[in-house]
């Protein structure tokens, strides 16, 4: 009878913290041993963290990662541990190390290197070429790394056809965007059913600069049915007893794989035999797992924003954050996300009213701070603005006031927030949203000044959806309803609204999605019913604002294409769509 007790350790590493990451793996090894686990799988690049980017150009970083992996081997007496790490010969490889019964027994090198979106793996790695399978307790195990399982007919199918693999273990660092989990789950179910094999998929969790890894590790049987599922946006440790005889039975009744093997003239893959070292009778019974929380799309995005913000703040050594609290929807939502990420007492809001700031905005800011239990400082900027105007009066003489004077207010506020950051070590959270950032409706060195842009990838229409979700979740409207119902405004001049300069957001945002995330032409968008001149104007605003975006801080990626690592447009750009 082919049976294994398998564990998946869904962990949140820190890039570059090699020893700390390895220590987390060591803890999981002992946890697995206490539960009688035969095989433990740990995510892709767990030891160095992912993505390490140009740390991979430092020989000392590579050497320490490999050494730390090797130092884990003696801890694996009596079990098999498959861990994401680096490997090298004349080249560097993204690899899965197989540590078995005290030794480094095998290495699987990633074959398909992603080089799109947020990925740059061709910059650093050589693709692996040779395949093999493991044999442990009568079970043939194929090991792959992330992208290798995304393609039909790739390394995973090779392990099944040429190696007879019954269990497919995939170590992954698959980043989140809205809808990604469902697509990933469908893909994994397809791989399992097509190959008549059990798929065990273990994913990273946590935030790394702009990227969020959402976890959601899975074990899927040979029929494509989920056996066990990991938590989303949190660490988890999954343990399951696998009865692999079902795979053999399915293959007896389904001739597809036999026919493919009969037609395949390739040499069979090498089989690496791992000697068993455990008595099945010694295993303690498994505790029953609670069902995984199923999230609606807006709730999923909110949790991703909280996780990305928390990890950016804490992994970079900050304990408190500060933001401008204007009384508007964007700053209110950022305050809620920050409070949920690190605790409301660690969040400082700063109201900076000028002569054109409405009483409603000031009241809404105070109400929000009171509802969340966060600290609020009020720093009026009228006197500072008068000083700026006086200093510039001579050189501006003869010119009428315009947007320059409006932007002075935003830049004064940015200066005050950065002064507080310098004095107290607080991280400044930028509150602008993707709609504004896309079209340049922001002030460089003003409302763009700060360390982390929480809503950088969140359109304004989604800001309102997230705010309503957050109010509903808390059971009382932490964000004042007035904040969400009045017309959005930068309040840099009397009676100003965003729609003085922009189309309504429910018109603008669909156009932006088509231009930014789908690279659609003006003509094709106009055929969907949008005004051609308006679409052309929006496209021009996007193009002419690239220089601003290039100076924005990082922010949480929640869409298929965010401004940041996967948006690489030239600043000097003469192309017209």
XYZ file of C-alpha atoms in Angstrom, residues 74-282:
209
model
C 21.487 16.941 9.588
C 18.113 17.983 11.026
C 16.248 15.733 8.588
C 17.014 12.377 10.211
C 14.104 10.051 9.552
C 12.326 12.259 7.028
C 12.502 13.987 3.652
C 12.468 17.780 3.335
C 12.102 19.537 -0.021
C 13.068 23.209 0.290
C 13.385 26.107 -2.142
C 16.923 27.453 -2.408
C 19.773 28.171 -4.860
C 22.095 25.775 -6.626
C 25.185 26.415 -8.701
C 27.883 24.862 -10.812
C 29.288 27.085 -13.542
C 25.850 28.776 -13.544
C 23.226 29.752 -10.981
C 19.901 27.901 -10.619
C 16.596 28.410 -8.856
C 16.323 25.025 -7.197
C 14.544 22.630 -4.874
C 16.912 20.811 -2.533
C 15.903 17.336 -1.331
C 17.286 16.811 2.157
C 16.784 13.218 3.256
C 17.697 11.411 6.459
C 20.615 13.722 7.244
C 22.027 14.371 3.778
C 21.453 16.553 0.711
C 20.166 13.722 -1.485
C 19.025 15.405 -4.715
C 18.443 18.737 -6.441
C 15.736 19.751 -8.888
C 16.513 22.840 -10.950
C 13.742 25.078 -12.249
C 13.282 24.530 -15.961
C 10.900 27.315 -17.067
C 12.134 30.743 -15.983
C 9.435 33.447 -16.035
C 10.522 36.751 -17.508
C 7.303 38.747 -17.689
C 5.305 40.953 -15.350
C 7.189 41.186 -12.051
C 9.604 38.375 -12.970
C 13.216 38.754 -14.185
C 14.546 35.225 -13.752
C 16.428 35.157 -17.049
C 18.541 37.983 -15.628
C 19.974 35.655 -12.990
C 19.350 31.967 -13.619
C 20.201 29.236 -16.066
C 17.274 26.879 -16.721
C 17.644 23.323 -15.537
C 17.848 20.623 -18.197
C 17.913 17.194 -16.591
C 14.957 15.540 -14.898
C 14.533 12.758 -12.365
C 12.028 11.339 -9.882
C 12.292 10.326 -6.247
C 11.256 6.947 -4.854
C 10.192 7.014 -1.207
C 8.178 4.257 0.527
C 7.142 2.839 -2.823
C 5.853 6.212 -4.063
C 7.373 7.922 -7.094
C 7.609 11.664 -6.487
C 8.193 14.356 -9.076
C 9.497 17.707 -7.802
C 9.114 20.953 -9.710
C 9.486 24.663 -9.043
C 6.628 27.132 -9.614
C 6.464 27.922 -13.348
C 7.323 24.324 -14.268
C 3.790 23.202 -13.429
C 1.986 25.971 -15.306
C 2.596 24.461 -18.748
C 1.010 21.281 -20.115
C 3.618 18.998 -21.599
C 6.411 20.440 -19.478
C 8.662 19.019 -16.766
C 5.726 17.749 -14.705
C 4.318 15.672 -17.555
C 7.832 14.405 -18.253
C 8.089 13.159 -14.667
C 4.808 11.288 -15.101
C 5.386 9.824 -18.570
C 9.109 9.068 -18.351
C 9.389 8.601 -14.589
C 6.031 7.220 -13.488
C 5.553 9.959 -10.853
C 2.406 9.509 -8.752
C 2.880 12.507 -6.449
C 3.846 15.867 -7.955
C 5.313 18.306 -5.421
C 5.547 21.907 -6.608
C 7.392 24.599 -4.636
C 6.047 28.007 -5.569
C 6.386 31.747 -5.071
C 3.316 32.797 -7.015
C 2.389 36.480 -6.568
C -1.138 37.647 -5.960
C -3.428 39.715 -8.091
C -7.214 39.788 -8.002
C -8.573 36.550 -9.435
C -5.187 34.790 -9.477
C -6.056 32.194 -6.838
C -9.027 30.822 -8.754
C -6.999 30.637 -11.977
C -4.158 28.900 -10.162
C -6.498 26.414 -8.537
C -8.089 25.528 -11.891
C -4.648 25.049 -13.445
C -3.473 22.743 -10.646
C -6.666 20.692 -10.794
C -6.137 20.307 -14.534
C -2.535 19.139 -14.062
C -3.649 16.583 -11.484
C -6.483 15.195 -13.610
C -4.529 15.214 -16.878
C -1.607 13.375 -15.308
C -3.708 11.142 -13.022
C -1.452 12.189 -10.152
C -1.749 13.855 -6.764
C -0.497 17.449 -6.863
C 0.936 19.007 -3.694
C 1.453 22.737 -4.176
C 3.089 24.879 -1.482
C 3.163 28.653 -1.952
C 4.888 31.536 -0.220
C 2.834 34.023 1.765
C 3.620 37.630 2.693
C 4.579 40.981 1.256
C 7.836 41.844 -0.478
C 8.031 45.493 -1.553
C 5.247 45.764 -4.163
C 4.444 42.056 -4.380
C 2.066 40.088 -2.170
C 2.159 36.291 -2.000
C -1.228 34.953 -0.962
C -0.448 31.412 0.174
C -3.412 29.184 -0.657
C -1.355 25.977 -0.752
C -3.251 22.958 -2.070
C -3.239 19.194 -2.238
C -5.350 17.924 -5.157
C -6.095 14.292 -5.936
C -5.850 12.478 -9.275
C -9.448 13.419 -10.109
C -8.794 17.131 -9.714
C -10.557 17.380 -6.334
C -9.061 19.455 -3.492
C -8.087 17.337 -0.479
C -6.728 20.107 1.723
C -6.307 23.849 1.308
C -4.050 26.376 3.039
C -5.100 29.702 4.473
C -4.976 32.816 2.314
C -2.768 35.751 3.318
C -1.430 33.984 6.409
C 1.100 31.316 7.330
C -0.154 27.756 7.573
C 1.069 24.220 8.155
C -0.866 21.518 6.329
C -0.506 17.814 7.135
C -2.312 15.075 5.208
C -2.135 11.315 4.897
C -1.970 10.389 1.220
C -3.162 7.015 -0.015
C -1.437 6.797 -3.408
C -2.914 3.445 -4.418
C -5.811 5.419 -5.890
C -3.440 6.843 -8.493
C -2.468 3.358 -9.660
C -6.112 2.341 -9.801
C -7.050 5.389 -11.866
C -4.247 4.673 -14.294
C -5.417 1.070 -14.689
C -8.852 2.301 -15.754
C -7.662 5.211 -17.899
C -5.369 4.210 -20.787
C -4.146 7.718 -21.696
C -0.819 7.598 -19.875
C -0.065 4.038 -21.018
C -0.513 5.108 -24.630
C 1.731 8.131 -24.145
C 4.408 5.966 -22.546
C 4.143 3.455 -25.373
C 4.697 6.205 -27.943
C 7.479 7.907 -25.981
C 10.888 6.748 -27.158
C 12.883 8.855 -24.685
C 15.144 7.351 -22.100
C 13.343 6.808 -18.748
C 14.178 9.383 -16.095
C 16.675 8.437 -13.380
C 15.050 7.284 -10.148
C 16.652 8.539 -6.910
C 15.786 6.072 -4.164
C 15.261 7.488 -0.682
C 15.445 4.843 1.992
C 12.478 4.824 4.360
C 13.203 5.557 8.013
C 9.901 5.668 9.875
C 7.384 3.293 11.376
C 3.837 4.060 10.287
C 2.548 2.900 13.680
C 4.385 5.772 15.411
